[in-house]
mmCIF file of C-alpha atoms in Angstrom:
data_model
loop_
_atom_site.group_PDB
_atom_site.id
_atom_site.type_symbol
_atom_site.label_atom_id
_atom_site.label_comp_id
_atom_site.label_asym_id
_atom_site.label_seq_id
_atom_site.Cartn_x
_atom_site.Cartn_y
_atom_site.Cartn_z
ATOM 1 C CA MET A 3 -17.632 14.282 -33.917
ATOM 2 C CA ARG A 4 -18.835 11.898 -36.606
ATOM 3 C CA ARG A 5 -18.756 8.185 -35.861
ATOM 4 C CA ASN A 6 -17.060 7.409 -39.193
ATOM 5 C CA ASP A 7 -14.107 9.605 -38.204
ATOM 6 C CA ILE A 8 -13.391 7.569 -35.059
ATOM 7 C CA SER A 9 -10.816 4.769 -34.955
ATOM 8 C CA ASN A 10 -9.210 2.461 -32.390
ATOM 9 C CA ILE A 11 -12.148 2.269 -29.985
ATOM 10 C CA SER A 12 -11.096 1.065 -26.531
ATOM 11 C CA LEU A 13 -12.571 0.796 -23.043
ATOM 12 C CA GLY A 14 -11.457 2.692 -19.954
ATOM 13 C CA PHE A 15 -12.522 4.485 -16.767
ATOM 14 C CA TYR A 16 -14.411 7.789 -16.820
ATOM 15 C CA GLU A 17 -15.048 9.723 -13.602
ATOM 16 C CA LYS A 18 -16.754 12.940 -12.537
ATOM 17 C CA GLN A 19 -16.927 14.562 -9.117
ATOM 18 C CA PHE A 20 -20.209 15.849 -7.663
ATOM 19 C CA GLN A 21 -21.003 17.808 -4.514
ATOM 20 C CA ILE A 22 -24.269 16.350 -3.243
ATOM 21 C CA LYS A 23 -25.786 17.842 -0.091
ATOM 22 C CA GLY A 24 -22.373 18.804 1.245
ATOM 23 C CA ARG A 25 -20.669 15.471 0.480
ATOM 24 C CA ASN A 26 -18.204 14.605 -2.271
ATOM 25 C CA CYS A 27 -19.280 11.756 -4.540
ATOM 26 C CA SER A 28 -17.306 10.206 -7.418
ATOM 27 C CA ILE A 29 -19.365 8.618 -10.182
ATOM 28 C CA ILE A 30 -17.335 6.230 -12.329
ATOM 29 C CA LEU A 31 -18.138 4.459 -15.588
ATOM 30 C CA GLU A 32 -15.771 1.482 -15.534
ATOM 31 C CA ASP A 33 -16.022 0.559 -19.224
ATOM 32 C CA ALA A 34 -16.546 3.873 -20.994
ATOM 33 C CA GLN A 35 -15.749 3.816 -24.717
ATOM 34 C CA TYR A 36 -12.906 5.974 -26.022
ATOM 35 C CA GLY A 37 -11.875 6.516 -29.628
ATOM 36 C CA ASP A 38 -9.121 8.287 -31.563
ATOM 37 C CA TYR A 39 -10.464 11.407 -33.246
ATOM 38 C CA LYS A 40 -8.079 13.685 -35.157
ATOM 39 C CA GLY A 41 -5.135 12.379 -33.149
ATOM 40 C CA GLN A 42 -6.815 12.839 -29.780
ATOM 41 C CA LYS A 43 -8.383 10.237 -27.492
ATOM 42 C CA GLU A 44 -11.996 11.264 -26.892
ATOM 43 C CA LEU A 45 -14.817 9.878 -24.758
ATOM 44 C CA LEU A 46 -17.572 8.757 -27.120
ATOM 45 C CA ASP A 47 -21.036 10.234 -26.524
ATOM 46 C CA LYS A 48 -19.560 12.400 -23.760
ATOM 47 C CA THR A 49 -22.632 14.642 -23.534
ATOM 48 C CA ILE A 50 -24.926 11.663 -23.057
ATOM 49 C CA VAL A 51 -22.635 10.107 -20.429
ATOM 50 C CA ASP A 52 -22.374 13.410 -18.547
ATOM 51 C CA ASP A 53 -26.169 13.785 -18.577
ATOM 52 C CA MET A 54 -26.484 10.239 -17.217
ATOM 53 C CA PHE A 55 -24.092 11.130 -14.390
ATOM 54 C CA LYS A 56 -26.127 14.240 -13.565
ATOM 55 C CA ASP A 57 -29.322 12.179 -13.431
ATOM 56 C CA ILE A 58 -27.652 9.704 -11.072
ATOM 57 C CA ALA A 59 -26.511 12.562 -8.840
ATOM 58 C CA LYS A 60 -30.100 13.868 -8.690
ATOM 59 C CA VAL A 61 -31.415 10.436 -7.720
ATOM 60 C CA LEU A 62 -28.826 10.191 -4.942
ATOM 61 C CA ALA A 63 -29.745 13.647 -3.646
ATOM 62 C CA ASN A 64 -33.432 12.710 -3.531
ATOM 63 C CA SER A 65 -32.818 9.297 -1.965
ATOM 64 C CA CYS A 66 -30.494 10.067 0.927
ATOM 65 C CA THR A 67 -31.747 9.754 4.491
ATOM 66 C CA LYS A 68 -30.279 9.693 7.957
ATOM 67 C CA TYR A 69 -29.582 5.997 7.537
ATOM 68 C CA ASN A 70 -28.764 6.030 3.829
ATOM 69 C CA ASP A 71 -26.152 8.733 3.330
ATOM 70 C CA ILE A 72 -24.646 9.914 0.049
ATOM 71 C CA PRO A 73 -22.043 7.336 -1.098
ATOM 72 C CA SER A 74 -18.466 8.462 -1.671
ATOM 73 C CA VAL A 75 -18.170 6.374 -4.858
ATOM 74 C CA VAL A 76 -20.729 5.072 -7.369
ATOM 75 C CA SER A 77 -19.440 2.632 -9.974
ATOM 76 C CA ILE A 78 -21.281 1.709 -13.197
ATOM 77 C CA SER A 79 -20.420 -1.005 -15.688
ATOM 78 C CA HIS A 80 -22.052 -2.262 -18.892
ATOM 79 C CA GLY A 81 -20.451 -5.654 -18.275
ATOM 80 C CA ASN A 82 -17.906 -5.180 -21.051
ATOM 81 C CA GLU A 83 -14.476 -6.683 -20.526
ATOM 82 C CA THR A 84 -11.724 -4.090 -20.629
ATOM 83 C CA LYS A 85 -8.281 -4.989 -21.940
ATOM 84 C CA GLU A 86 -6.751 -7.585 -19.619
ATOM 85 C CA ILE A 87 -3.170 -7.105 -18.530
ATOM 86 C CA ASP A 88 -1.274 -9.916 -16.894
ATOM 87 C CA VAL A 89 0.247 -8.062 -13.956
ATOM 88 C CA LYS A 90 0.282 -11.112 -11.717
ATOM 89 C CA LYS A 91 3.381 -12.748 -13.149
ATOM 90 C CA GLU A 92 5.540 -9.624 -13.085
ATOM 91 C CA LEU A 93 4.205 -7.446 -10.294
ATOM 92 C CA TYR A 94 2.676 -9.692 -7.666
ATOM 93 C CA GLN A 95 2.027 -13.277 -6.770
ATOM 94 C CA VAL A 96 -0.076 -15.172 -4.294
ATOM 95 C CA MET A 97 2.340 -16.505 -1.691
ATOM 96 C CA GLU A 98 2.455 -18.411 1.552
ATOM 97 C CA PRO A 99 4.233 -16.069 4.012
ATOM 98 C CA ASP A 100 6.813 -17.755 6.234
ATOM 99 C CA GLU A 101 7.695 -14.884 8.593
ATOM 100 C CA THR A 102 6.369 -15.102 12.136
ATOM 101 C CA ILE A 103 5.506 -12.350 14.585
ATOM 102 C CA ASP A 104 8.328 -13.514 16.866
ATOM 103 C CA GLU A 105 10.855 -13.004 14.059
ATOM 104 C CA VAL A 106 9.919 -9.339 13.618
ATOM 105 C CA ILE A 107 11.827 -7.147 16.083
ATOM 106 C CA LEU A 108 9.282 -4.574 17.245
ATOM 107 C CA SER A 109 9.000 -2.132 20.122
ATOM 108 C CA ASP A 110 6.715 -3.067 23.014
ATOM 109 C CA GLU A 111 4.232 -0.376 21.970
ATOM 110 C CA VAL A 112 3.971 -1.649 18.385
ATOM 111 C CA LYS A 113 3.597 -5.221 19.654
ATOM 112 C CA LYS A 114 0.665 -4.131 21.827
ATOM 113 C CA GLN A 115 -1.023 -2.459 18.871
ATOM 114 C CA ILE A 116 -0.481 -5.511 16.657
ATOM 115 C CA ASP A 117 -2.012 -7.723 19.374
ATOM 116 C CA ILE A 118 -5.087 -5.471 19.468
ATOM 117 C CA VAL A 119 -5.410 -5.691 15.679
ATOM 118 C CA LEU A 120 -5.196 -9.485 15.784
ATOM 119 C CA ALA A 121 -7.820 -9.558 18.544
ATOM 120 C CA ALA A 122 -10.135 -7.422 16.395
ATOM 121 C CA ILE A 123 -9.707 -9.770 13.423
ATOM 122 C CA ASN A 124 -10.093 -12.990 15.407
ATOM 123 C CA ASN A 125 -13.170 -11.721 17.270
ATOM 124 C CA GLN A 126 -14.823 -9.939 14.358
ATOM 125 C CA LYS A 127 -17.985 -12.062 14.398
ATOM 126 C CA LYS A 128 -18.434 -11.709 18.170
ATOM 127 C CA LEU A 129 -17.907 -7.925 18.063
ATOM 128 C CA ILE A 130 -20.504 -7.439 15.340
ATOM 129 C CA GLU A 131 -23.145 -10.093 15.957
ATOM 130 C CA GLU A 132 -23.069 -10.465 19.749
ATOM 131 C CA TRP A 133 -21.840 -7.100 20.966
ATOM 132 C CA GLU A 134 -23.432 -5.181 18.047
ATOM 133 C CA LEU A 135 -20.367 -2.995 17.485
ATOM 134 C CA SER A 136 -21.058 -2.345 13.815
ATOM 135 C CA GLY A 137 -19.759 0.758 12.104
ATOM 136 C CA PHE A 138 -16.282 0.503 13.619
ATOM 137 C CA GLY A 139 -14.574 -0.568 10.407
ATOM 138 C CA LEU A 140 -15.171 -4.272 11.051
ATOM 139 C CA ASP A 141 -18.377 -4.984 9.150
ATOM 140 C CA ASN A 142 -18.959 -5.488 5.430
ATOM 141 C CA ARG A 143 -15.858 -3.620 4.318
ATOM 142 C CA ALA A 144 -12.122 -4.005 4.154
ATOM 143 C CA LEU A 145 -10.280 -4.110 7.444
ATOM 144 C CA VAL A 146 -7.613 -1.493 6.714
ATOM 145 C CA LEU A 147 -4.306 -1.234 8.556
ATOM 146 C CA ASN A 148 -1.710 1.435 7.937
ATOM 147 C CA PHE A 149 1.941 0.961 8.873
ATOM 148 C CA TYR A 150 4.091 4.072 8.588
ATOM 149 C CA GLY A 151 7.592 5.135 9.556
ATOM 150 C CA PRO A 152 11.191 5.206 8.285
ATOM 151 C CA PRO A 153 12.282 2.663 5.669
ATOM 152 C CA GLY A 154 13.719 -0.609 6.914
ATOM 153 C CA THR A 155 11.778 -0.677 10.186
ATOM 154 C CA GLY A 156 9.860 -3.888 9.457
ATOM 155 C CA LYS A 157 6.522 -2.610 8.118
ATOM 156 C CA SER A 158 6.212 -5.014 5.190
ATOM 157 C CA LYS A 159 7.720 -7.893 7.156
ATOM 158 C CA CYS A 160 5.190 -7.343 9.924
ATOM 159 C CA ALA A 161 2.343 -7.396 7.379
ATOM 160 C CA ARG A 162 3.578 -10.746 6.089
ATOM 161 C CA ALA A 163 3.856 -12.067 9.647
ATOM 162 C CA ILE A 164 0.246 -11.066 10.339
ATOM 163 C CA ALA A 165 -0.898 -13.013 7.265
ATOM 164 C CA ASN A 166 1.061 -16.019 8.527
ATOM 165 C CA LYS A 167 -0.425 -15.684 12.016
ATOM 166 C CA LEU A 168 -3.926 -15.690 10.503
ATOM 167 C CA ASN A 169 -3.095 -18.700 8.286
ATOM 168 C CA ARG A 170 -3.848 -16.690 5.169
ATOM 169 C CA LYS A 171 -2.116 -16.275 1.868
ATOM 170 C CA LEU A 172 -0.516 -12.962 0.940
ATOM 171 C CA ILE A 173 -0.432 -10.678 -2.089
ATOM 172 C CA GLN A 174 2.179 -7.924 -1.863
ATOM 173 C CA VAL A 175 2.175 -5.102 -4.406
ATOM 174 C CA ASN A 176 4.695 -2.311 -4.881
ATOM 175 C CA TYR A 177 2.373 0.380 -6.145
ATOM 176 C CA SER A 178 5.004 2.502 -7.908
ATOM 177 C CA GLU A 179 5.925 -0.428 -10.147
ATOM 178 C CA LEU A 180 2.290 -1.243 -10.783
ATOM 179 C CA GLU A 181 1.719 2.294 -12.004
ATOM 180 C CA SER A 182 4.923 2.945 -13.928
ATOM 181 C CA LYS A 183 4.954 -0.295 -15.930
ATOM 182 C CA TYR A 184 1.361 -0.008 -17.139
ATOM 183 C CA VAL A 185 0.595 3.678 -17.479
ATOM 184 C CA GLY A 186 -3.116 4.290 -18.020
ATOM 185 C CA GLU A 187 -4.135 0.828 -16.818
ATOM 186 C CA THR A 188 -3.590 1.389 -13.110
ATOM 187 C CA PRO A 189 -7.289 1.426 -12.077
ATOM 188 C CA LYS A 190 -7.897 -1.843 -13.909
ATOM 189 C CA ASN A 191 -4.825 -3.390 -12.291
ATOM 190 C CA ILE A 192 -6.063 -2.363 -8.834
ATOM 191 C CA THR A 193 -9.413 -4.042 -9.511
ATOM 192 C CA ASN A 194 -7.616 -7.211 -10.655
ATOM 193 C CA VAL A 195 -5.459 -7.315 -7.528
ATOM 194 C CA PHE A 196 -8.471 -6.993 -5.223
ATOM 195 C CA ARG A 197 -10.289 -9.716 -7.154
ATOM 196 C CA GLU A 198 -7.272 -12.002 -6.825
ATOM 197 C CA ALA A 199 -7.097 -11.329 -3.075
ATOM 198 C CA LYS A 200 -10.798 -12.138 -2.665
ATOM 199 C CA GLU A 201 -10.527 -15.386 -4.621
ATOM 200 C CA ASN A 202 -7.558 -16.539 -2.520
ATOM 201 C CA ASP A 203 -8.723 -15.103 0.839
ATOM 202 C CA ALA A 204 -5.348 -13.367 0.914
ATOM 203 C CA VAL A 205 -4.081 -10.430 2.949
ATOM 204 C CA LEU A 206 -3.419 -7.633 0.467
ATOM 205 C CA VAL A 207 -0.357 -5.434 1.090
ATOM 206 C CA PHE A 208 0.297 -2.193 -0.816
ATOM 207 C CA ASP A 209 3.781 -0.735 -0.330
ATOM 208 C CA GLU A 210 4.539 2.974 -0.945
ATOM 209 C CA ALA A 211 0.891 3.853 -0.315
ATOM 210 C CA ASP A 212 1.637 7.587 -0.102
ATOM 211 C CA SER A 213 2.171 7.611 -3.880
ATOM 212 C CA PHE A 214 -1.551 7.203 -4.549
ATOM 213 C CA LEU A 215 -3.440 7.936 -1.315
ATOM 214 C CA SER A 216 -2.438 11.571 -0.869
ATOM 215 C CA LYS A 217 -4.955 14.385 -1.044
ATOM 216 C CA ARG A 218 -7.138 14.611 -4.141
ATOM 217 C CA LEU A 219 -6.013 17.123 -6.759
ATOM 218 C CA THR A 220 -8.545 19.935 -7.086
ATOM 219 C CA SER A 221 -6.824 21.746 -9.948
ATOM 220 C CA ILE A 222 -6.520 19.317 -12.860
ATOM 221 C CA THR A 223 -3.864 20.589 -15.249
ATOM 222 C CA GLN A 224 -2.976 17.509 -17.284
ATOM 223 C CA ALA A 225 -4.076 13.970 -18.084
ATOM 224 C CA ALA A 226 -1.723 12.516 -15.467
ATOM 225 C CA ASP A 227 -3.474 14.516 -12.709
ATOM 226 C CA TYR A 228 -6.837 13.248 -13.910
ATOM 227 C CA GLY A 229 -5.523 9.688 -13.849
ATOM 228 C CA VAL A 230 -4.298 10.089 -10.269
ATOM 229 C CA ASN A 231 -7.762 11.128 -9.097
ATOM 230 C CA ILE A 232 -9.371 8.179 -10.881
ATOM 231 C CA THR A 233 -6.848 5.834 -9.279
ATOM 232 C CA ARG A 234 -7.755 7.081 -5.791
ATOM 233 C CA SER A 235 -11.467 6.803 -6.487
ATOM 234 C CA VAL A 236 -11.106 3.224 -7.708
ATOM 235 C CA MET A 237 -9.018 2.322 -4.652
ATOM 236 C CA LEU A 238 -11.678 3.753 -2.317
ATOM 237 C CA MET A 239 -14.389 1.932 -4.254
ATOM 238 C CA GLU A 240 -12.561 -1.388 -3.970
ATOM 239 C CA LEU A 241 -12.031 -0.854 -0.229
ATOM 240 C CA GLU A 242 -15.770 -0.311 0.162
ATOM 241 C CA ARG A 243 -16.667 -3.662 -1.353
ATOM 242 C CA PHE A 244 -13.696 -5.780 -0.232
ATOM 243 C CA GLU A 245 -14.288 -7.714 3.003
ATOM 244 C CA GLY A 246 -10.743 -8.907 3.603
ATOM 245 C CA ILE A 247 -7.624 -7.417 5.175
ATOM 246 C CA VAL A 248 -5.602 -4.666 3.488
ATOM 247 C CA VAL A 249 -2.303 -3.317 4.799
ATOM 248 C CA PHE A 250 -0.805 -0.094 3.474
ATOM 249 C CA THR A 251 2.819 0.718 4.226
ATOM 250 C CA THR A 252 4.381 4.128 3.751
ATOM 251 C CA ASN A 253 7.310 6.279 4.775
ATOM 252 C CA LEU A 254 5.044 9.360 4.587
ATOM 253 C CA ILE A 255 1.555 9.806 6.002
ATOM 254 C CA ALA A 256 1.001 13.572 6.373
ATOM 255 C CA ASN A 257 -0.840 14.025 3.061
ATOM 256 C CA TYR A 258 -3.204 11.063 3.206
ATOM 257 C CA ASP A 259 -6.639 11.833 1.781
ATOM 258 C CA THR A 260 -9.290 12.326 4.489
ATOM 259 C CA ALA A 261 -11.664 9.885 2.801
ATOM 260 C CA PHE A 262 -9.012 7.203 3.139
ATOM 261 C CA LYS A 263 -8.136 8.052 6.753
ATOM 262 C CA ARG A 264 -11.750 7.354 7.763
ATOM 263 C CA ARG A 265 -11.348 3.761 6.596
ATOM 264 C CA ILE A 266 -8.273 2.949 8.687
ATOM 265 C CA LEU A 267 -8.898 0.660 11.642
ATOM 266 C CA ALA A 268 -5.365 1.057 13.019
ATOM 267 C CA SER A 269 -2.514 3.341 11.985
ATOM 268 C CA ILE A 270 0.723 2.145 13.572
ATOM 269 C CA ARG A 271 4.030 3.996 13.595
ATOM 270 C CA PHE A 272 7.214 1.957 13.232
ATOM 271 C CA GLU A 273 10.227 3.674 14.817
ATOM 272 C CA LEU A 274 13.939 3.095 14.356
ATOM 273 C CA PRO A 275 14.991 0.406 16.870
ATOM 274 C CA ASP A 276 16.303 1.467 20.282
ATOM 275 C CA VAL A 277 19.405 -0.130 21.786
ATOM 276 C CA ASN A 278 17.503 -3.157 23.104
ATOM 277 C CA ALA A 279 15.824 -3.784 19.765
ATOM 278 C CA ARG A 280 19.145 -3.276 17.954
ATOM 279 C CA LEU A 281 20.752 -5.865 20.230
ATOM 280 C CA LYS A 282 18.092 -8.423 19.275
ATOM 281 C CA ILE A 283 18.603 -7.687 15.577
ATOM 282 C CA TRP A 284 22.419 -7.970 15.821
ATOM 283 C CA LYS A 285 22.059 -11.274 17.666
ATOM 284 C CA LEU A 286 19.591 -12.574 15.097
ATOM 285 C CA HIS A 287 22.086 -12.135 12.240
ATOM 286 C CA LEU A 288 25.409 -12.677 14.007
ATOM 287 C CA HIS A 289 24.874 -16.076 15.594
ATOM 288 C CA LYS A 290 27.529 -17.720 13.373
ATOM 289 C CA MET A 291 29.825 -14.875 12.328
ATOM 290 C CA PRO A 292 33.282 -15.024 14.022
ATOM 291 C CA LEU A 293 34.028 -11.751 15.812
ATOM 292 C CA LYS A 294 37.406 -10.445 16.986
ATOM 293 C CA ASP A 295 37.688 -8.200 20.055
ATOM 294 C CA ILE A 296 34.100 -6.943 19.771
ATOM 295 C CA SER A 297 30.823 -8.105 21.337
ATOM 296 C CA VAL A 298 27.297 -7.911 19.995
ATOM 297 C CA GLU A 299 26.382 -5.636 22.910
ATOM 298 C CA GLU A 300 29.086 -3.165 21.902
ATOM 299 C CA LEU A 301 27.859 -3.115 18.303
ATOM 300 C CA ALA A 302 24.308 -2.362 19.452
ATOM 301 C CA GLU A 303 25.557 0.500 21.650
ATOM 302 C CA LYS A 304 27.951 1.990 19.115
ATOM 303 C CA PHE A 305 25.886 2.168 15.931
ATOM 304 C CA GLU A 306 22.765 4.295 16.452
ATOM 305 C CA GLY A 307 20.075 5.785 14.260
ATOM 306 C CA ILE A 308 19.841 2.785 11.934
ATOM 307 C CA SER A 309 17.027 0.456 10.959
ATOM 308 C CA GLY A 310 16.879 -3.310 11.113
ATOM 309 C CA ALA A 311 17.459 -3.432 7.362
ATOM 310 C CA ASP A 312 20.539 -1.205 7.815
ATOM 311 C CA ILE A 313 21.968 -3.556 10.444
ATOM 312 C CA LYS A 314 21.515 -6.515 8.111
ATOM 313 C CA ASP A 315 23.351 -4.633 5.329
ATOM 314 C CA ILE A 316 26.146 -3.537 7.677
ATOM 315 C CA ILE A 317 26.765 -7.143 8.716
ATOM 316 C CA TYR A 318 26.875 -8.261 5.092
ATOM 317 C CA TYR A 319 29.297 -5.528 3.989
ATOM 318 C CA ALA A 320 31.481 -6.008 7.076
ATOM 319 C CA ALA A 321 31.802 -9.692 6.173
ATOM 320 C CA LEU A 322 32.785 -8.811 2.606
ATOM 321 C CA ILE A 323 35.369 -6.298 3.806
ATOM 322 C CA ALA A 324 36.923 -8.871 6.160
ATOM 323 C CA LEU A 325 37.027 -11.562 3.481
ATOM 324 C CA GLN A 326 38.555 -9.145 1.002
ATOM 325 C CA ASP A 327 41.393 -8.575 3.492
ATOM 326 C CA ASN A 328 41.778 -12.352 3.927
ATOM 327 C CA LYS A 329 40.621 -12.259 7.554
ATOM 328 C CA GLU A 330 39.121 -15.204 9.412
ATOM 329 C CA GLN A 331 37.311 -12.945 11.894
ATOM 330 C CA VAL A 332 35.382 -9.697 11.543
ATOM 331 C CA GLU A 333 36.743 -6.723 13.482
ATOM 332 C CA LEU A 334 35.295 -3.453 14.701
ATOM 333 C CA LEU A 335 37.047 -1.568 11.897
ATOM 334 C CA ASP A 336 35.224 -3.728 9.354
ATOM 335 C CA PHE A 337 31.879 -2.879 10.927
ATOM 336 C CA GLN A 338 32.830 0.815 11.056
ATOM 337 C CA LYS A 339 33.613 0.895 7.324
ATOM 338 C CA ALA A 340 30.400 -0.970 6.542
ATOM 339 C CA TYR A 341 28.383 1.403 8.737
ATOM 340 C CA GLU A 342 29.808 4.447 6.940
ATOM 341 C CA TYR A 343 28.985 2.895 3.593
ATOM 342 C CA VAL A 344 25.388 2.142 4.545
ATOM 343 C CA VAL A 345 24.553 5.493 6.156
ATOM 344 C CA ALA A 346 26.101 7.312 3.176
ATOM 345 C CA ARG A 347 23.069 6.168 1.193
ATOM 346 C CA TYR A 348 20.972 8.638 3.159
ATOM 347 C CA ASP A 349 23.226 11.645 2.579
ATOM 348 C CA VAL A 350 21.403 14.468 0.889
ATOM 349 C CA ASP A 351 22.974 16.308 -2.003
ATOM 350 C CA ASN A 352 21.040 19.075 -3.810
ATOM 351 C CA GLY A 353 17.795 17.872 -2.278
ATOM 352 C CA GLU A 354 18.082 14.312 -3.587
ATOM 353 C CA GLU A 355 18.633 11.146 -1.608
ATOM 354 C CA LYS A 356 21.547 9.137 -2.902
#
């Protein structure tokens, strides 16, 4: 293409995958130049950039040793500033979490795992410098936690409580919103979020992590597929150079990319609460609600298969139903109607959740 025929030059990510001595390596140019050419967005000097990538791959192949393995991601930048997007105001904010570990109703097993995680964080220096336990996900890289399980089981709340326990600020990001609101700018937004977390020494929480950490696409059929692979590569790159705490929450974990799984220090499953946990949750929210002919213990026994978030919604709707009928107390029938309303949200019709 001729330079004079190019318009609207912009900066963006460009990535290529290489197989180097049996290992996958992504080479990324963070501020590659793109231009509009005959209605299509084209990478400028693509041949030259590709040749540069090949030369880098050769250098890596000739430089790897037993103690200096092939990196999974190599990132290059000319130092140019790509288009800044203010995602902070709309999609995330630095906050002071107020939840405490004691306020999160968890099973005994999950509590034990959380305690181990906190011990690892609080004793990080001792583990590495005195006991020389490097290479266990605690040194010079992000400390990655993964919370998975059904919705409403306290994953995000627990992440906020951990930040509070560690006296750190928190940045919580819903990845699906981050991606859908700024299509094509997702990798840049991820970089910005990590930078913000580093500057504020904040715990970084990504909700709905399965939407971008699933297995890499090997058959690229459209631009969107290409963008997904770049997004994953940038996330892995940021995890490599971030030294703080990152928590991913997800309802699905089966398809996580192997490269990401290797970076997880602890993967903790959050289950639906059993009867004892349900009793604690009912008590937490019902301490002032007037009940008629029904005890909190009976409510915990009767309504099964629901999350803590479901219980909170049931209590709210039961109160509304009672008030609508001009009642001064909430009865079992009110809770029953509220329960049916809440669980109806999970009914499946034609393969879609309502």
